[in-house]
Coordinates of C-alpha atoms and ligand atoms in Angstrom, one line a residue:
X1 CA -0.3 0.0 0.0
X2 CA 1.3 3.4 -0.8
X3 CA 2.3 5.7 2.5
X4 CA 1.4 8.7 0.0
X5 CA -1.1 11.0 2.2
X6 CA -4.6 11.9 0.6
X7 CA -5.3 15.3 -0.2
X8 CA -8.9 15.8 -2.0
X9 CA -9.1 18.8 -4.0
X10 CA -12.4 19.9 -4.8
X11 CA -12.4 20.9 -8.5
X12 CA -14.0 22.5 -11.7
X13 CA -11.7 25.0 -12.2
X14 CA -8.1 25.4 -14.6
X15 CA -6.4 26.0 -11.1
X16 CA -7.8 22.4 -9.7
X17 CA -6.4 21.0 -13.4
X18 CA -2.9 23.1 -12.2
X19 CA -3.0 21.6 -8.9
X20 CA -3.3 18.2 -9.8
X21 CA -0.8 18.2 -11.9
X22 CA 1.6 19.5 -9.6
X23 CA 1.0 17.6 -6.9
X24 CA 0.9 14.3 -9.5
X25 CA 4.7 15.6 -10.0
X26 CA 5.9 15.6 -6.4
X27 CA 6.3 12.8 -3.8
X28 CA 4.4 12.8 -0.6
X29 CA 0.8 13.3 -1.4
X30 CA -1.8 11.4 -3.8
X31 CA -4.3 13.7 -4.9
X32 CA -8.4 12.7 -5.4
X33 CA -9.8 15.6 -6.9
X34 CA -13.1 16.1 -6.8
X35 CA -15.7 17.5 -9.7
X36 CA -19.8 18.3 -9.3
X37 CA -20.3 16.4 -12.4
X38 CA -21.8 19.6 -14.3
X39 CA -20.1 19.2 -18.0
X40 CA -19.8 17.4 -20.4
X41 CA -16.8 16.4 -21.3
X42 CA -14.4 17.8 -18.8
X43 CA -11.0 17.9 -18.9
X44 CA -10.1 15.2 -16.9
X45 CA -6.9 16.4 -14.3
X46 CA -3.8 13.9 -13.1
X47 CA -4.8 11.4 -10.1
X48 CA -7.6 9.6 -9.4
X49 CA -10.9 12.2 -10.0
X50 CA -14.4 11.3 -8.3
X51 CA -17.8 12.7 -10.0
X52 CA -20.6 14.0 -8.7
X53 CA -21.7 15.5 -5.3
X54 CA -21.7 14.1 -1.7
X55 CA -24.9 14.5 -0.5
X56 CA -24.7 17.3 1.5
X57 CA -21.6 18.6 4.2
X58 CA -22.2 15.5 6.5
X59 CA -21.8 13.3 3.1
X60 CA -18.3 15.5 2.6
X61 CA -17.0 14.8 6.1
X62 CA -18.0 10.8 5.6
X63 CA -16.2 10.6 2.4
X64 CA -13.0 12.0 4.3
X65 CA -13.2 10.0 7.1
X66 CA -13.2 6.8 4.4
X67 CA -10.5 8.0 1.7
X68 CA -8.5 8.8 5.4
X69 CA -7.9 12.2 3.9
X70 CA -5.3 14.7 5.5
X71 CA -5.8 17.6 3.8
X72 CA -8.7 19.6 1.5
X73 CA -7.8 21.9 -0.8
X74 CA -11.0 23.8 -1.9
X75 CA -10.2 24.8 -5.9
X76 CA -13.9 26.1 -6.8
X77 CA -15.1 28.6 -8.8
X78 CA -15.3 31.7 -6.5
X79 CA -19.0 31.7 -7.3
X80 CA -20.1 28.1 -6.3
X81 CA -20.5 29.2 -2.9
X82 CA -22.4 25.9 -1.5
X83 CA -20.0 23.3 -1.7
X84 CA -17.2 25.8 -0.4
X85 CA -19.6 25.8 2.7
X86 CA -20.5 22.5 2.8
X87 CA -15.8 21.8 2.7
X88 CA -15.3 24.7 5.7
X89 CA -18.1 22.3 7.9
X90 CA -16.9 19.2 7.2
X91 CA -13.2 19.5 7.4
X92 CA -13.9 21.5 10.9
X93 CA -15.9 18.3 11.5
X94 CA -13.4 16.1 11.1
X95 CA -10.7 18.0 12.0
X96 CA -8.5 18.1 8.9
X97 CA -6.9 21.7 7.0
X98 CA -8.4 23.0 4.8
X99 CA -7.0 25.5 2.0
X100 CA -8.5 28.0 -0.1
X101 CA -7.4 28.0 -3.6
X102 CA -9.3 31.2 -4.8
X103 CA -8.2 33.7 -8.2
X104 CA -7.9 37.1 -7.8
X105 CA -11.1 39.0 -9.0
X106 CA -10.5 41.5 -12.0
X107 CA -9.7 44.5 -10.4
X108 CA -12.7 46.9 -11.0
X109 CA -12.3 49.1 -14.2
X110 CA -14.1 52.6 -14.7
X111 CA -17.6 52.6 -15.8
X112 CA -18.2 49.1 -14.5
X113 CA -22.0 48.6 -13.3
X114 CA -21.5 46.4 -10.0
X115 CA -24.4 44.0 -9.3
X116 CA -24.6 42.1 -6.0
X117 CA -26.3 38.8 -7.3
X118 CA -27.4 37.3 -10.8
X119 CA -31.2 38.8 -10.1
X120 CA -29.9 42.5 -9.8
X121 CA -28.0 42.3 -13.4
X122 CA -31.6 40.7 -14.3
X123 CA -33.3 43.9 -13.2
X124 CA -31.1 46.1 -14.1
X125 CA -32.1 45.8 -17.9
X126 CA -35.9 45.3 -17.1
X127 CA -36.7 48.6 -18.3
X128 CA -34.0 48.9 -21.0
X129 CA -34.1 47.2 -24.4
X130 CA -30.5 46.5 -24.6
X131 CA -28.4 43.7 -26.6
X132 CA -27.1 42.0 -23.6
X133 CA -23.9 39.4 -23.9
X134 CA -25.4 36.6 -21.1
X135 CA -22.0 35.3 -19.9
X136 CA -22.8 34.0 -16.2
X137 CA -23.3 30.3 -16.9
X138 CA -26.6 28.1 -17.5
X139 CA -27.1 27.4 -13.7
X140 CA -29.0 30.9 -13.1
X141 CA -30.7 31.8 -16.6
X142 CA -34.0 31.4 -14.8
X143 CA -33.5 34.4 -13.3
X144 CA -33.6 36.6 -16.3
X145 CA -37.5 35.7 -17.4
X146 CA -39.1 39.1 -17.0
X147 CA -36.2 40.8 -18.2
X148 CA -37.7 43.3 -20.3
X149 CA -37.7 43.9 -23.8
X150 CA -33.4 43.4 -23.9
X151 CA -32.3 40.9 -26.5
X152 CA -29.8 38.1 -24.6
X153 CA -27.1 36.2 -26.6
X154 CA -26.1 33.4 -24.1
X155 CA -22.9 31.8 -23.7
X156 CA -22.9 28.5 -22.1
X157 CA -19.9 25.4 -21.9
X158 CA -22.4 22.6 -22.5
X159 CA -26.0 23.5 -25.2
X160 CA -28.7 24.6 -22.6
X161 CA -31.4 21.7 -23.3
X162 CA -34.3 23.3 -21.3
X163 CA -36.3 25.9 -22.8
X164 CA -35.5 29.3 -21.6
X165 CA -38.3 31.7 -20.1
X166 CA -36.5 34.6 -21.9
X167 CA -38.3 36.0 -24.7
X168 CA -35.7 36.8 -27.0
X169 CA -32.3 35.1 -27.1
X170 CA -30.1 33.1 -29.0
X171 CA -27.9 30.6 -27.1
X172 CA -23.9 30.0 -28.7
X173 CA -21.6 27.4 -27.0
X174 CA -17.8 28.1 -26.2
X175 CA -15.5 26.6 -23.8
X176 CA -12.1 29.2 -22.9
X177 CA -9.5 30.7 -22.5
X178 CA -11.7 33.4 -25.4
X179 CA -9.0 35.9 -27.4
X180 CA -9.9 39.2 -27.5
X181 CA -10.5 39.3 -31.2
X182 CA -13.3 36.1 -31.0
X183 CA -15.0 38.0 -28.2
X184 CA -14.8 41.3 -30.7
X185 CA -16.3 39.2 -33.4
X186 CA -19.5 38.0 -31.7
X187 CA -20.2 41.4 -30.2
X188 CA -20.1 42.8 -33.4
X189 CA -21.6 40.4 -35.1
X190 CA -24.6 40.3 -32.3
X191 CA -24.6 44.1 -32.4
X192 CA -24.6 43.8 -28.5
X193 CA -24.7 46.8 -26.1
X194 CA -24.2 45.4 -22.8
X195 CA -21.8 42.9 -21.5
X196 CA -22.9 40.7 -18.6
X197 CA -20.8 38.6 -16.5
X198 CA -19.9 37.3 -13.2
X199 CA -16.1 38.7 -11.6
X200 CA -14.6 35.5 -11.7
X201 CA -10.8 36.3 -12.4
X202 CA -8.4 34.7 -14.4
X203 CA -6.7 35.3 -18.0
X204 CA -9.0 32.6 -19.7
X205 CA -12.1 34.9 -19.4
X206 CA -10.6 38.4 -19.2
X207 CA -10.9 38.9 -23.5
X208 CA -14.3 39.6 -23.1
X209 CA -13.7 42.9 -20.6
X210 CA -10.9 44.0 -23.2
X211 CA -13.3 43.8 -25.9
X212 CA -16.0 45.4 -24.6
X213 CA -14.0 48.2 -23.5
X214 CA -12.5 48.4 -27.2
X215 CA -15.8 48.2 -28.5
X216 CA -18.0 51.0 -26.0
X217 CA -20.1 48.3 -25.1
X218 CA -21.4 48.8 -21.5
X219 CA -20.0 45.7 -18.5
X220 CA -22.3 44.7 -15.8
X221 CA -20.7 42.3 -12.9
X222 CA -21.4 40.6 -10.3
X223 CA -20.2 40.8 -7.5
X224 CA -18.4 37.1 -5.5
X225 CA -20.3 36.1 -2.6
X226 CA -19.3 35.9 0.7
X227 CA -17.6 33.0 1.8
X228 CA -16.5 31.6 5.3
X229 CA -12.8 32.6 6.4
X230 CA -10.1 30.3 5.8
X231 CA -6.4 30.6 5.2
X232 CA -6.4 31.2 0.8
X233 CA -4.0 31.3 -1.4
X234 CA -4.3 32.1 -5.0
X235 CA -1.8 30.0 -7.4
X236 CA -1.6 26.4 -7.7
X237 CA 2.1 26.5 -6.8
X238 CA 1.3 28.3 -3.5
X239 CA -1.1 25.9 -2.9
X240 CA 1.3 22.9 -3.0
X241 CA 3.9 24.8 -0.7
X242 CA 1.3 24.9 2.0
X243 CA 0.6 21.3 1.5
X244 CA 4.8 20.4 1.6
X245 CA 4.6 22.2 5.1
X246 CA 1.7 20.3 6.4
Ligands
NAP1 P1 -22.8 24.9 -5.5 O1 -23.8 25.8 -6.2 O2 -21.3 25.2 -4.8 O3 -23.2 24.1 -5.0 C1 -23.7 22.4 -5.5 C2 -23.7 21.3 -5.2 O4 -23.0 20.7 -6.1 C3 -23.1 20.8 -3.6 O5 -23.6 21.2 -2.8 C4 -22.5 19.8 -3.9 O6 -23.3 18.7 -4.4 C5 -22.3 19.7 -5.4 N1 -20.7 20.2 -5.9 C6 -20.3 21.5 -6.3 N2 -19.1 21.2 -6.6 C7 -18.5 20.1 -6.5 C8 -17.0 19.3 -6.4 N3 -16.4 20.3 -6.9 N4 -17.0 17.8 -5.9 C9 -18.4 17.3 -5.5 N5 -19.4 18.0 -5.6 C10 -19.9 19.6 -5.9 O7 -21.5 24.8 -7.4 P2 -22.6 24.9 -8.6 O8 -21.9 26.4 -9.0 O9 -23.3 24.4 -9.0 O10 -21.0 24.6 -9.6 C11 -20.6 23.0 -9.7 C12 -19.2 23.3 -10.1 O11 -18.5 23.9 -11.3 C13 -18.4 23.7 -8.8 O12 -17.2 22.9 -8.5 C14 -17.6 25.2 -10.1 O13 -16.3 24.9 -9.7 C15 -17.7 24.2 -11.4 N6 -18.2 25.9 -11.9 C16 -18.9 26.5 -11.0 C17 -18.9 28.6 -11.7 C18 -20.0 28.9 -11.2 O14 -20.4 29.8 -11.8 N7 -20.9 28.1 -10.4 C19 -18.7 28.2 -12.7 C20 -17.6 27.2 -13.6 C21 -17.3 26.5 -12.6 P3 -23.6 18.1 -2.7 O15 -24.2 19.0 -2.0 O16 -24.3 16.4 -3.3 O17 -22.0 17.2 -2.2

């Protein structure tokens, strides 16, 4: 049996992917990456991968015990608030050290309209008639029901299968990284007047912000949710260093 210690990575981001590769190449730890299993063809990280939820925080606590996990790194997306709360709870209960790997948000640019959540972004368009490039993911599209007479160009990683309650829309798919040129082309082709995005941070999704600036398109940015207090770093390399010091 291997004497490597197990670290559970909560994944679903490029950083989680990179971290699993770093751990795989270093002695002492064995990474198990957990993914929600929402996207159809996710990039598979090095090491063991498990899919699907744990069945709430208690299920996650059980998983830590069953796997004998000696550390947890929460490298989920900055807007995946539920799993981060569950992870903080489970690690406290199980007495397992937890680190959050959190890419920095994009610095606020002048002229951005900041909103606190997707619902507030939807309400902003209710009494307007705009052509909106909506890049908030699949999960919250329902909030744009009754969002007025604007046109919404919706980009998701996987195709949207269920009918949407948004009367005037078009659907496209795409997986980052996205270039500034590509984003400009989309904005021009569809006559976009506003971009709506979460403040996800990172290089892969930042092309649309520069493109919007160049095209004179308004930018509505959804601010990050609050997370439970915990030790955190911004890069996979720092996360590996934390692990090696345990
Ligand atoms: P969420 O609302 O925070 O979590 C909902 C439930 O999904 C959790 O309670 C958990 O189910 C399961 N889950 C989420 N992440 C998981 C993981 N890494 N491993 C196992 N189970 C997980 O999450 P979400 O916003 O739906 O995001 C789902 C996944 O997509 C996340 O892993 C996130 O990193 C990734 N993602 C999210 C966004 C976004 O904008 N929210 C964007 C890009 C990628 P149980 O309670 O059954 O354990």
